[in-house]
Amino acid sequence: MATEYGQGYGLDGRPGFPGSTERRHRLPAALRAPVEGRTWRELGYVLLSLPVGILLFTYAVTMVSLGAGLLVTFLGIPVLAAALAGCRGLGALERGRARALLDLDVAGPEPLRMKKPGAMAWMAAVLKSGASWRALLYAVLHLPWAVFSFAVAVNLWALGWGLLTYPLWFWVFPMYAGQDGIQLYGDETHRIYLDNAFEITVTALVGLLLTIATPWIVRALTMVDRLLVHGLLGPSRLASRVVELESDRGVVVDTAAADLRRIERDLHDGAQARLVALAMDLGLAKEKLHEDPEAAQRMVDEAHGEVKTALQELRDLARGIHPAVLTDRGLDAALSAVSSRCTVPVQVEVDLAERPAPAIEGIAYFTVSELLQNVSKHARATWAGVEVWRTENRLMLQVVDNGVGGADASRGSGLAGLAERLHAVDGILVVDSPAGGPTRVTAELPWRGAHVR
């Protein structure tokens, strides 16, 4: 297993890519927001949402109404299919707009599944696709929200900047309007104008507060747009889960193939080679038994030593696959056994009222075994600890050492492979390893009881 210790730290000593540095701002985020590029992109998204929403709503309602009205004839089906296909296409444009202005990268929905080629099969696939109807729903729901967010954003921006810059243009009122300033209150007998220095200053301060608050309000408005795009124009949860399971299945298959190759290599290079040599030595000893009994005795003694070595290699290989102690006595005894072979003292604490399913138990054992190998080979630690417990429907594992730290699961080697194994069964691997240590690796696995055996 390749090491990740001592990697993944930048020139500034912080975790991250080599040479990376944090960008620091002199102004707080609240004061930067009105002039940040992200704010103006979000405002642009809100402003564009109104004409885009009108286009989507008009197209969707017109085409669906036309298709529904023509359903009494055969023409209604192709018109309705075309309406849904158009909504899917407009949904792709909306995902592109969200990607460009909101930095929201949403994958496209699942493609159409046609059992056979042809226009009828295409129309049936479009009409049966849930993504098509979700795109239609987005086109209908987007317009009222676009009108609301457009009105809020434009009015707040105009009011905020207008009041903030009031000291620069209040002279327009006495010069061209024949009044002292903005009229704050008025009736038949009394009027209040914002015309003296104090009132102008207070007006500008109110404008400043609105200008600072408006970007965050617009950001909150675009959060609803993010939810709409992600929920209605992206892949469904079922489709995403299918893709994830297909990926996990590929990881499991690749891992099983790699394990089989490793076992074959270990057998071929280790125990098998020793057994072949043992057979040859015993054959020579048999030939020399009558001619040179002493030489035959020495060869038998050497063969006896080779047998012991081969048996030990076979035990180690079996222990790496699935040790007998794990099957017979569970995680507590198996982890105690593997901890005894670590180069540093290891404290093991297993708090489980019952045993998990064999598959989960095996993955937990393999995970702790690999992490303790890392401790032995790379951590330069003097102590390590292993904890195993159950939290609701999760099996928790934690391996801690006081070594040099610097472990990084994003480097694409040992810890990354271990994380992929856990992810394949809906597990999680979290590595906390600052430079200088200590290192704390936490793994989560789904809990399935031993009754599944």
PDB file of N, CA, C and O in Angstrom, residues 48-113:
ATOM      1  N   LEU A  48     -32.250  38.422 -16.401  1.00  0.00           N
ATOM      2  CA  LEU A  48     -32.544  37.611 -17.587  1.00  0.00           C
ATOM      3  C   LEU A  48     -33.696  36.640 -17.351  1.00  0.00           C
ATOM      4  O   LEU A  48     -34.324  36.193 -18.312  1.00  0.00           O
ATOM      5  N   SER A  49     -33.956  36.320 -16.087  1.00  0.00           N
ATOM      6  CA  SER A  49     -34.987  35.323 -15.795  1.00  0.00           C
ATOM      7  C   SER A  49     -36.365  35.779 -16.249  1.00  0.00           C
ATOM      8  O   SER A  49     -37.194  34.939 -16.624  1.00  0.00           O
ATOM      9  N   LEU A  50     -36.620  37.087 -16.231  1.00  0.00           N
ATOM     10  CA  LEU A  50     -37.952  37.548 -16.639  1.00  0.00           C
ATOM     11  C   LEU A  50     -38.215  37.290 -18.112  1.00  0.00           C
ATOM     12  O   LEU A  50     -39.213  36.622 -18.449  1.00  0.00           O
ATOM     13  N   PRO A  51     -37.387  37.765 -19.054  1.00  0.00           N
ATOM     14  CA  PRO A  51     -37.675  37.439 -20.456  1.00  0.00           C
ATOM     15  C   PRO A  51     -37.581  35.953 -20.753  1.00  0.00           C
ATOM     16  O   PRO A  51     -38.381  35.424 -21.546  1.00  0.00           O
ATOM     17  N   VAL A  52     -36.624  35.259 -20.128  1.00  0.00           N
ATOM     18  CA  VAL A  52     -36.527  33.821 -20.351  1.00  0.00           C
ATOM     19  C   VAL A  52     -37.761  33.103 -19.808  1.00  0.00           C
ATOM     20  O   VAL A  52     -38.302  32.192 -20.439  1.00  0.00           O
ATOM     21  N   GLY A  53     -38.231  33.540 -18.624  1.00  0.00           N
ATOM     22  CA  GLY A  53     -39.420  32.933 -18.047  1.00  0.00           C
ATOM     23  C   GLY A  53     -40.650  33.146 -18.917  1.00  0.00           C
ATOM     24  O   GLY A  53     -41.480  32.236 -19.068  1.00  0.00           O
ATOM     25  N   ILE A  54     -40.770  34.341 -19.494  1.00  0.00           N
ATOM     26  CA  ILE A  54     -41.903  34.602 -20.396  1.00  0.00           C
ATOM     27  C   ILE A  54     -41.842  33.689 -21.606  1.00  0.00           C
ATOM     28  O   ILE A  54     -42.852  33.117 -22.046  1.00  0.00           O
ATOM     29  N   LEU A  55     -40.613  33.534 -22.166  1.00  0.00           N
ATOM     30  CA  LEU A  55     -40.450  32.654 -23.322  1.00  0.00           C
ATOM     31  C   LEU A  55     -40.805  31.216 -22.969  1.00  0.00           C
ATOM     32  O   LEU A  55     -41.562  30.553 -23.706  1.00  0.00           O
ATOM     33  N   LEU A  56     -40.293  30.709 -21.865  1.00  0.00           N
ATOM     34  CA  LEU A  56     -40.569  29.335 -21.478  1.00  0.00           C
ATOM     35  C   LEU A  56     -42.050  29.111 -21.212  1.00  0.00           C
ATOM     36  O   LEU A  56     -42.640  28.133 -21.680  1.00  0.00           O
ATOM     37  N   PHE A  57     -42.657  30.028 -20.457  1.00  0.00           N
ATOM     38  CA  PHE A  57     -44.066  29.872 -20.107  1.00  0.00           C
ATOM     39  C   PHE A  57     -44.943  29.924 -21.351  1.00  0.00           C
ATOM     40  O   PHE A  57     -45.860  29.107 -21.519  1.00  0.00           O
ATOM     41  N   THR A  58     -44.658  30.888 -22.228  1.00  0.00           N
ATOM     42  CA  THR A  58     -45.463  31.022 -23.453  1.00  0.00           C
ATOM     43  C   THR A  58     -45.352  29.779 -24.313  1.00  0.00           C
ATOM     44  O   THR A  58     -46.364  29.246 -24.809  1.00  0.00           O
ATOM     45  N   TYR A  59     -44.134  29.293 -24.502  1.00  0.00           N
ATOM     46  CA  TYR A  59     -43.950  28.100 -25.329  1.00  0.00           C
ATOM     47  C   TYR A  59     -44.653  26.892 -24.708  1.00  0.00           C
ATOM     48  O   TYR A  59     -45.378  26.162 -25.393  1.00  0.00           O
ATOM     49  N   ALA A  60     -44.424  26.684 -23.410  1.00  0.00           N
ATOM     50  CA  ALA A  60     -44.966  25.495 -22.766  1.00  0.00           C
ATOM     51  C   ALA A  60     -46.493  25.492 -22.787  1.00  0.00           C
ATOM     52  O   ALA A  60     -47.125  24.500 -23.175  1.00  0.00           O
ATOM     53  N   VAL A  61     -47.084  26.617 -22.373  1.00  0.00           N
ATOM     54  CA  VAL A  61     -48.540  26.662 -22.297  1.00  0.00           C
ATOM     55  C   VAL A  61     -49.159  26.566 -23.691  1.00  0.00           C
ATOM     56  O   VAL A  61     -50.149  25.850 -23.907  1.00  0.00           O
ATOM     57  N   THR A  62     -48.572  27.265 -24.655  1.00  0.00           N
ATOM     58  CA  THR A  62     -49.132  27.241 -26.015  1.00  0.00           C
ATOM     59  C   THR A  62     -49.062  25.850 -26.622  1.00  0.00           C
ATOM     60  O   THR A  62     -50.054  25.319 -27.146  1.00  0.00           O
ATOM     61  N   MET A  63     -47.876  25.222 -26.550  1.00  0.00           N
ATOM     62  CA  MET A  63     -47.700  23.931 -27.196  1.00  0.00           C
ATOM     63  C   MET A  63     -48.497  22.838 -26.483  1.00  0.00           C
ATOM     64  O   MET A  63     -49.111  21.987 -27.141  1.00  0.00           O
ATOM     65  N   VAL A  64     -48.492  22.846 -25.153  1.00  0.00           N
ATOM     66  CA  VAL A  64     -49.239  21.810 -24.431  1.00  0.00           C
ATOM     67  C   VAL A  64     -50.741  21.987 -24.635  1.00  0.00           C
ATOM     68  O   VAL A  64     -51.479  21.011 -24.807  1.00  0.00           O
ATOM     69  N   SER A  65     -51.210  23.230 -24.638  1.00  0.00           N
ATOM     70  CA  SER A  65     -52.634  23.465 -24.893  1.00  0.00           C
ATOM     71  C   SER A  65     -53.010  23.010 -26.289  1.00  0.00           C
ATOM     72  O   SER A  65     -54.064  22.387 -26.489  1.00  0.00           O
ATOM     73  N   LEU A  66     -52.138  23.314 -27.245  1.00  0.00           N
ATOM     74  CA  LEU A  66     -52.421  22.883 -28.619  1.00  0.00           C
ATOM     75  C   LEU A  66     -52.430  21.366 -28.714  1.00  0.00           C
ATOM     76  O   LEU A  66     -53.325  20.772 -29.337  1.00  0.00           O
ATOM     77  N   GLY A  67     -51.440  20.725 -28.095  1.00  0.00           N
ATOM     78  CA  GLY A  67     -51.395  19.272 -28.140  1.00  0.00           C
ATOM     79  C   GLY A  67     -52.583  18.636 -27.449  1.00  0.00           C
ATOM     80  O   GLY A  67     -53.158  17.660 -27.937  1.00  0.00           O
ATOM     81  N   ALA A  68     -52.960  19.183 -26.277  1.00  0.00           N
ATOM     82  CA  ALA A  68     -54.105  18.627 -25.554  1.00  0.00           C
ATOM     83  C   ALA A  68     -55.394  18.815 -26.343  1.00  0.00           C
ATOM     84  O   ALA A  68     -56.262  17.937 -26.355  1.00  0.00           O
ATOM     85  N   GLY A  69     -55.492  19.978 -27.015  1.00  0.00           N
ATOM     86  CA  GLY A  69     -56.702  20.208 -27.805  1.00  0.00           C
ATOM     87  C   GLY A  69     -56.798  19.299 -29.014  1.00  0.00           C
ATOM     88  O   GLY A  69     -57.906  18.982 -29.475  1.00  0.00           O
ATOM     89  N   LEU A  70     -55.649  18.878 -29.537  1.00  0.00           N
ATOM     90  CA  LEU A  70     -55.644  18.017 -30.721  1.00  0.00           C
ATOM     91  C   LEU A  70     -55.613  16.534 -30.393  1.00  0.00           C
ATOM     92  O   LEU A  70     -55.468  15.700 -31.289  1.00  0.00           O
ATOM     93  N   LEU A  71     -55.703  16.191 -29.110  1.00  0.00           N
ATOM     94  CA  LEU A  71     -55.674  14.778 -28.745  1.00  0.00           C
ATOM     95  C   LEU A  71     -56.870  14.004 -29.280  1.00  0.00           C
ATOM     96  O   LEU A  71     -56.829  12.765 -29.333  1.00  0.00           O
ATOM     97  N   VAL A  72     -57.929  14.711 -29.636  1.00  0.00           N
ATOM     98  CA  VAL A  72     -59.073  14.015 -30.227  1.00  0.00           C
ATOM     99  C   VAL A  72     -58.707  13.472 -31.609  1.00  0.00           C
ATOM    100  O   VAL A  72     -59.394  12.619 -32.147  1.00  0.00           O
ATOM    101  N   THR A  73     -57.619  13.979 -32.188  1.00  0.00           N
ATOM    102  CA  THR A  73     -57.090  13.459 -33.447  1.00  0.00           C
ATOM    103  C   THR A  73     -55.694  12.899 -33.188  1.00  0.00           C
ATOM    104  O   THR A  73     -55.112  13.054 -32.125  1.00  0.00           O
ATOM    105  N   PHE A  74     -55.143  12.272 -34.190  1.00  0.00           N
ATOM    106  CA  PHE A  74     -53.801  11.708 -34.042  1.00  0.00           C
ATOM    107  C   PHE A  74     -52.745  12.795 -33.916  1.00  0.00           C
ATOM    108  O   PHE A  74     -51.664  12.557 -33.371  1.00  0.00           O
ATOM    109  N   LEU A  75     -53.009  14.012 -34.399  1.00  0.00           N
ATOM    110  CA  LEU A  75     -52.003  15.076 -34.375  1.00  0.00           C
ATOM    111  C   LEU A  75     -51.652  15.511 -32.959  1.00  0.00           C
ATOM    112  O   LEU A  75     -50.583  16.078 -32.729  1.00  0.00           O
ATOM    113  N   GLY A  76     -52.523  15.258 -31.998  1.00  0.00           N
ATOM    114  CA  GLY A  76     -52.238  15.710 -30.638  1.00  0.00           C
ATOM    115  C   GLY A  76     -51.005  15.052 -30.045  1.00  0.00           C
ATOM    116  O   GLY A  76     -50.235  15.687 -29.309  1.00  0.00           O
ATOM    117  N   ILE A  77     -50.779  13.778 -30.334  1.00  0.00           N
ATOM    118  CA  ILE A  77     -49.642  13.071 -29.738  1.00  0.00           C
ATOM    119  C   ILE A  77     -48.315  13.633 -30.221  1.00  0.00           C
ATOM    120  O   ILE A  77     -47.440  13.952 -29.401  1.00  0.00           O
ATOM    121  N   PRO A  78     -48.075  13.788 -31.537  1.00  0.00           N
ATOM    122  CA  PRO A  78     -46.789  14.370 -31.951  1.00  0.00           C
ATOM    123  C   PRO A  78     -46.602  15.815 -31.495  1.00  0.00           C
ATOM    124  O   PRO A  78     -45.478  16.221 -31.178  1.00  0.00           O
ATOM    125  N   VAL A  79     -47.685  16.585 -31.445  1.00  0.00           N
ATOM    126  CA  VAL A  79     -47.549  17.966 -30.968  1.00  0.00           C
ATOM    127  C   VAL A  79     -47.163  17.984 -29.492  1.00  0.00           C
ATOM    128  O   VAL A  79     -46.290  18.747 -29.067  1.00  0.00           O
ATOM    129  N   LEU A  80     -47.791  17.142 -28.712  1.00  0.00           N
ATOM    130  CA  LEU A  80     -47.466  17.082 -27.291  1.00  0.00           C
ATOM    131  C   LEU A  80     -46.034  16.579 -27.077  1.00  0.00           C
ATOM    132  O   LEU A  80     -45.297  17.084 -26.214  1.00  0.00           O
ATOM    133  N   ALA A  81     -45.629  15.587 -27.878  1.00  0.00           N
ATOM    134  CA  ALA A  81     -44.253  15.090 -27.783  1.00  0.00           C
ATOM    135  C   ALA A  81     -43.260  16.186 -28.159  1.00  0.00           C
ATOM    136  O   ALA A  81     -42.208  16.347 -27.522  1.00  0.00           O
ATOM    137  N   ALA A  82     -43.596  16.952 -29.216  1.00  0.00           N
ATOM    138  CA  ALA A  82     -42.711  18.054 -29.616  1.00  0.00           C
ATOM    139  C   ALA A  82     -42.637  19.116 -28.526  1.00  0.00           C
ATOM    140  O   ALA A  82     -41.578  19.714 -28.285  1.00  0.00           O
ATOM    141  N   ALA A  83     -43.775  19.363 -27.850  1.00  0.00           N
ATOM    142  CA  ALA A  83     -43.774  20.343 -26.763  1.00  0.00           C
ATOM    143  C   ALA A  83     -42.841  19.912 -25.636  1.00  0.00           C
ATOM    144  O   ALA A  83     -42.040  20.698 -25.122  1.00  0.00           O
ATOM    145  N   LEU A  84     -42.920  18.640 -25.266  1.00  0.00           N
ATOM    146  CA  LEU A  84     -42.060  18.141 -24.194  1.00  0.00           C
ATOM    147  C   LEU A  84     -40.595  18.120 -24.618  1.00  0.00           C
ATOM    148  O   LEU A  84     -39.695  18.437 -23.832  1.00  0.00           O
ATOM    149  N   ALA A  85     -40.343  17.746 -25.883  1.00  0.00           N
ATOM    150  CA  ALA A  85     -38.961  17.751 -26.369  1.00  0.00           C
ATOM    151  C   ALA A  85     -38.398  19.168 -26.383  1.00  0.00           C
ATOM    152  O   ALA A  85     -37.224  19.395 -26.044  1.00  0.00           O
ATOM    153  N   GLY A  86     -39.235  20.139 -26.768  1.00  0.00           N
ATOM    154  CA  GLY A  86     -38.780  21.522 -26.725  1.00  0.00           C
ATOM    155  C   GLY A  86     -38.477  21.988 -25.314  1.00  0.00           C
ATOM    156  O   GLY A  86     -37.513  22.729 -25.079  1.00  0.00           O
ATOM    157  N   CYS A  87     -39.292  21.549 -24.355  1.00  0.00           N
ATOM    158  CA  CYS A  87     -39.025  21.907 -22.956  1.00  0.00           C
ATOM    159  C   CYS A  87     -37.708  21.305 -22.476  1.00  0.00           C
ATOM    160  O   CYS A  87     -36.955  21.942 -21.730  1.00  0.00           O
ATOM    161  N   ARG A  88     -37.403  20.089 -22.929  1.00  0.00           N
ATOM    162  CA  ARG A  88     -36.116  19.493 -22.578  1.00  0.00           C
ATOM    163  C   ARG A  88     -34.967  20.313 -23.157  1.00  0.00           C
ATOM    164  O   ARG A  88     -33.947  20.536 -22.502  1.00  0.00           O
ATOM    165  N   GLY A  89     -35.124  20.759 -24.409  1.00  0.00           N
ATOM    166  CA  GLY A  89     -34.083  21.578 -25.009  1.00  0.00           C
ATOM    167  C   GLY A  89     -33.909  22.913 -24.312  1.00  0.00           C
ATOM    168  O   GLY A  89     -32.775  23.360 -24.066  1.00  0.00           O
ATOM    169  N   LEU A  90     -35.022  23.558 -23.985  1.00  0.00           N
ATOM    170  CA  LEU A  90     -34.939  24.823 -23.245  1.00  0.00           C
ATOM    171  C   LEU A  90     -34.366  24.596 -21.849  1.00  0.00           C
ATOM    172  O   LEU A  90     -33.671  25.460 -21.301  1.00  0.00           O
ATOM    173  N   GLY A  91     -34.641  23.424 -21.263  1.00  0.00           N
ATOM    174  CA  GLY A  91     -34.048  23.095 -19.979  1.00  0.00           C
ATOM    175  C   GLY A  91     -32.533  22.996 -20.066  1.00  0.00           C
ATOM    176  O   GLY A  91     -31.817  23.395 -19.136  1.00  0.00           O
ATOM    177  N   ALA A  92     -32.022  22.474 -21.191  1.00  0.00           N
ATOM    178  CA  ALA A  92     -30.567  22.421 -21.381  1.00  0.00           C
ATOM    179  C   ALA A  92     -29.975  23.829 -21.431  1.00  0.00           C
ATOM    180  O   ALA A  92     -28.898  24.085 -20.884  1.00  0.00           O
ATOM    181  N   LEU A  93     -30.683  24.755 -22.095  1.00  0.00           N
ATOM    182  CA  LEU A  93     -30.209  26.148 -22.121  1.00  0.00           C
ATOM    183  C   LEU A  93     -30.226  26.756 -20.721  1.00  0.00           C
ATOM    184  O   LEU A  93     -29.326  27.525 -20.357  1.00  0.00           O
ATOM    185  N   GLU A  94     -31.242  26.429 -19.929  1.00  0.00           N
ATOM    186  CA  GLU A  94     -31.307  26.942 -18.571  1.00  0.00           C
ATOM    187  C   GLU A  94     -30.181  26.388 -17.703  1.00  0.00           C
ATOM    188  O   GLU A  94     -29.620  27.101 -16.861  1.00  0.00           O
ATOM    189  N   ARG A  95     -29.822  25.129 -17.910  1.00  0.00           N
ATOM    190  CA  ARG A  95     -28.684  24.586 -17.164  1.00  0.00           C
ATOM    191  C   ARG A  95     -27.401  25.301 -17.553  1.00  0.00           C
ATOM    192  O   ARG A  95     -26.545  25.569 -16.703  1.00  0.00           O
ATOM    193  N   GLY A  96     -27.268  25.637 -18.845  1.00  0.00           N
ATOM    194  CA  GLY A  96     -26.102  26.396 -19.279  1.00  0.00           C
ATOM    195  C   GLY A  96     -26.073  27.796 -18.691  1.00  0.00           C
ATOM    196  O   GLY A  96     -25.011  28.298 -18.297  1.00  0.00           O
ATOM    197  N   ARG A  97     -27.235  28.447 -18.606  1.00  0.00           N
ATOM    198  CA  ARG A  97     -27.294  29.790 -18.016  1.00  0.00           C
ATOM    199  C   ARG A  97     -26.954  29.737 -16.533  1.00  0.00           C
ATOM    200  O   ARG A  97     -26.226  30.601 -16.009  1.00  0.00           O
ATOM    201  N   ALA A  98     -27.459  28.720 -15.833  1.00  0.00           N
ATOM    202  CA  ALA A  98     -27.131  28.577 -14.413  1.00  0.00           C
ATOM    203  C   ALA A  98     -25.654  28.268 -14.221  1.00  0.00           C
ATOM    204  O   ALA A  98     -25.024  28.736 -13.269  1.00  0.00           O
ATOM    205  N   ARG A  99     -25.071  27.500 -15.146  1.00  0.00           N
ATOM    206  CA  ARG A  99     -23.648  27.180 -15.038  1.00  0.00           C
ATOM    207  C   ARG A  99     -22.797  28.428 -15.253  1.00  0.00           C
ATOM    208  O   ARG A  99     -21.783  28.634 -14.564  1.00  0.00           O
ATOM    209  N   ALA A 100     -23.197  29.279 -16.176  1.00  0.00           N
ATOM    210  CA  ALA A 100     -22.396  30.461 -16.496  1.00  0.00           C
ATOM    211  C   ALA A 100     -22.537  31.566 -15.463  1.00  0.00           C
ATOM    212  O   ALA A 100     -21.554  32.242 -15.136  1.00  0.00           O
ATOM    213  N   LEU A 101     -23.737  31.770 -14.933  1.00  0.00           N
ATOM    214  CA  LEU A 101     -23.988  32.915 -14.056  1.00  0.00           C
ATOM    215  C   LEU A 101     -24.061  32.553 -12.580  1.00  0.00           C
ATOM    216  O   LEU A 101     -23.776  33.403 -11.729  1.00  0.00           O
ATOM    217  N   LEU A 102     -24.449  31.333 -12.263  1.00  0.00           N
ATOM    218  CA  LEU A 102     -24.583  30.934 -10.858  1.00  0.00           C
ATOM    219  C   LEU A 102     -23.522  29.927 -10.417  1.00  0.00           C
ATOM    220  O   LEU A 102     -23.532  29.504  -9.259  1.00  0.00           O
ATOM    221  N   ASP A 103     -22.634  29.530 -11.329  1.00  0.00           N
ATOM    222  CA  ASP A 103     -21.630  28.504 -11.015  1.00  0.00           C
ATOM    223  C   ASP A 103     -22.294  27.225 -10.514  1.00  0.00           C
ATOM    224  O   ASP A 103     -21.776  26.544  -9.630  1.00  0.00           O
ATOM    225  N   LEU A 104     -23.443  26.910 -11.077  1.00  0.00           N
ATOM    226  CA  LEU A 104     -24.193  25.712 -10.699  1.00  0.00           C
ATOM    227  C   LEU A 104     -24.082  24.698 -11.826  1.00  0.00           C
ATOM    228  O   LEU A 104     -24.647  24.896 -12.905  1.00  0.00           O
ATOM    229  N   ASP A 105     -23.334  23.645 -11.598  1.00  0.00           N
ATOM    230  CA  ASP A 105     -23.119  22.631 -12.621  1.00  0.00           C
ATOM    231  C   ASP A 105     -24.056  21.454 -12.367  1.00  0.00           C
ATOM    232  O   ASP A 105     -23.838  20.652 -11.458  1.00  0.00           O
ATOM    233  N   VAL A 106     -25.114  21.402 -13.140  1.00  0.00           N
ATOM    234  CA  VAL A 106     -26.115  20.335 -13.003  1.00  0.00           C
ATOM    235  C   VAL A 106     -26.011  19.420 -14.213  1.00  0.00           C
ATOM    236  O   VAL A 106     -26.052  19.887 -15.359  1.00  0.00           O
ATOM    237  N   ALA A 107     -25.876  18.142 -13.960  1.00  0.00           N
ATOM    238  CA  ALA A 107     -25.812  17.177 -15.050  1.00  0.00           C
ATOM    239  C   ALA A 107     -27.148  17.088 -15.764  1.00  0.00           C
ATOM    240  O   ALA A 107     -28.206  17.388 -15.189  1.00  0.00           O
ATOM    241  N   GLY A 108     -27.102  16.693 -17.014  1.00  0.00           N
ATOM    242  CA  GLY A 108     -28.331  16.536 -17.774  1.00  0.00           C
ATOM    243  C   GLY A 108     -29.143  15.347 -17.281  1.00  0.00           C
ATOM    244  O   GLY A 108     -28.611  14.434 -16.647  1.00  0.00           O
ATOM    245  N   PRO A 109     -30.435  15.345 -17.552  1.00  0.00           N
ATOM    246  CA  PRO A 109     -31.269  14.216 -17.114  1.00  0.00           C
ATOM    247  C   PRO A 109     -30.926  12.960 -17.902  1.00  0.00           C
ATOM    248  O   PRO A 109     -30.161  12.987 -18.875  1.00  0.00           O
ATOM    249  N   GLU A 110     -31.506  11.863 -17.463  1.00  0.00           N
ATOM    250  CA  GLU A 110     -31.263  10.604 -18.143  1.00  0.00           C
ATOM    251  C   GLU A 110     -31.757  10.669 -19.584  1.00  0.00           C
ATOM    252  O   GLU A 110     -32.788  11.287 -19.873  1.00  0.00           O
ATOM    253  N   PRO A 111     -31.022  10.080 -20.530  1.00  0.00           N
ATOM    254  CA  PRO A 111     -31.445  10.155 -21.935  1.00  0.00           C
ATOM    255  C   PRO A 111     -32.709   9.346 -22.185  1.00  0.00           C
ATOM    256  O   PRO A 111     -33.119   8.506 -21.379  1.00  0.00           O
ATOM    257  N   LEU A 112     -33.304   9.621 -23.330  1.00  0.00           N
ATOM    258  CA  LEU A 112     -34.495   8.869 -23.720  1.00  0.00           C
ATOM    259  C   LEU A 112     -34.124   7.418 -23.998  1.00  0.00           C
ATOM    260  O   LEU A 112     -33.096   7.125 -24.611  1.00  0.00           O
ATOM    261  N   ARG A 113     -34.958   6.510 -23.537  1.00  0.00           N
ATOM    262  CA  ARG A 113     -34.723   5.085 -23.747  1.00  0.00           C
ATOM    263  C   ARG A 113     -35.763   4.552 -24.721  1.00  0.00           C
ATOM    264  O   ARG A 113     -36.944   4.438 -24.390  1.00  0.00           O
TER     265      ARG A 113
END
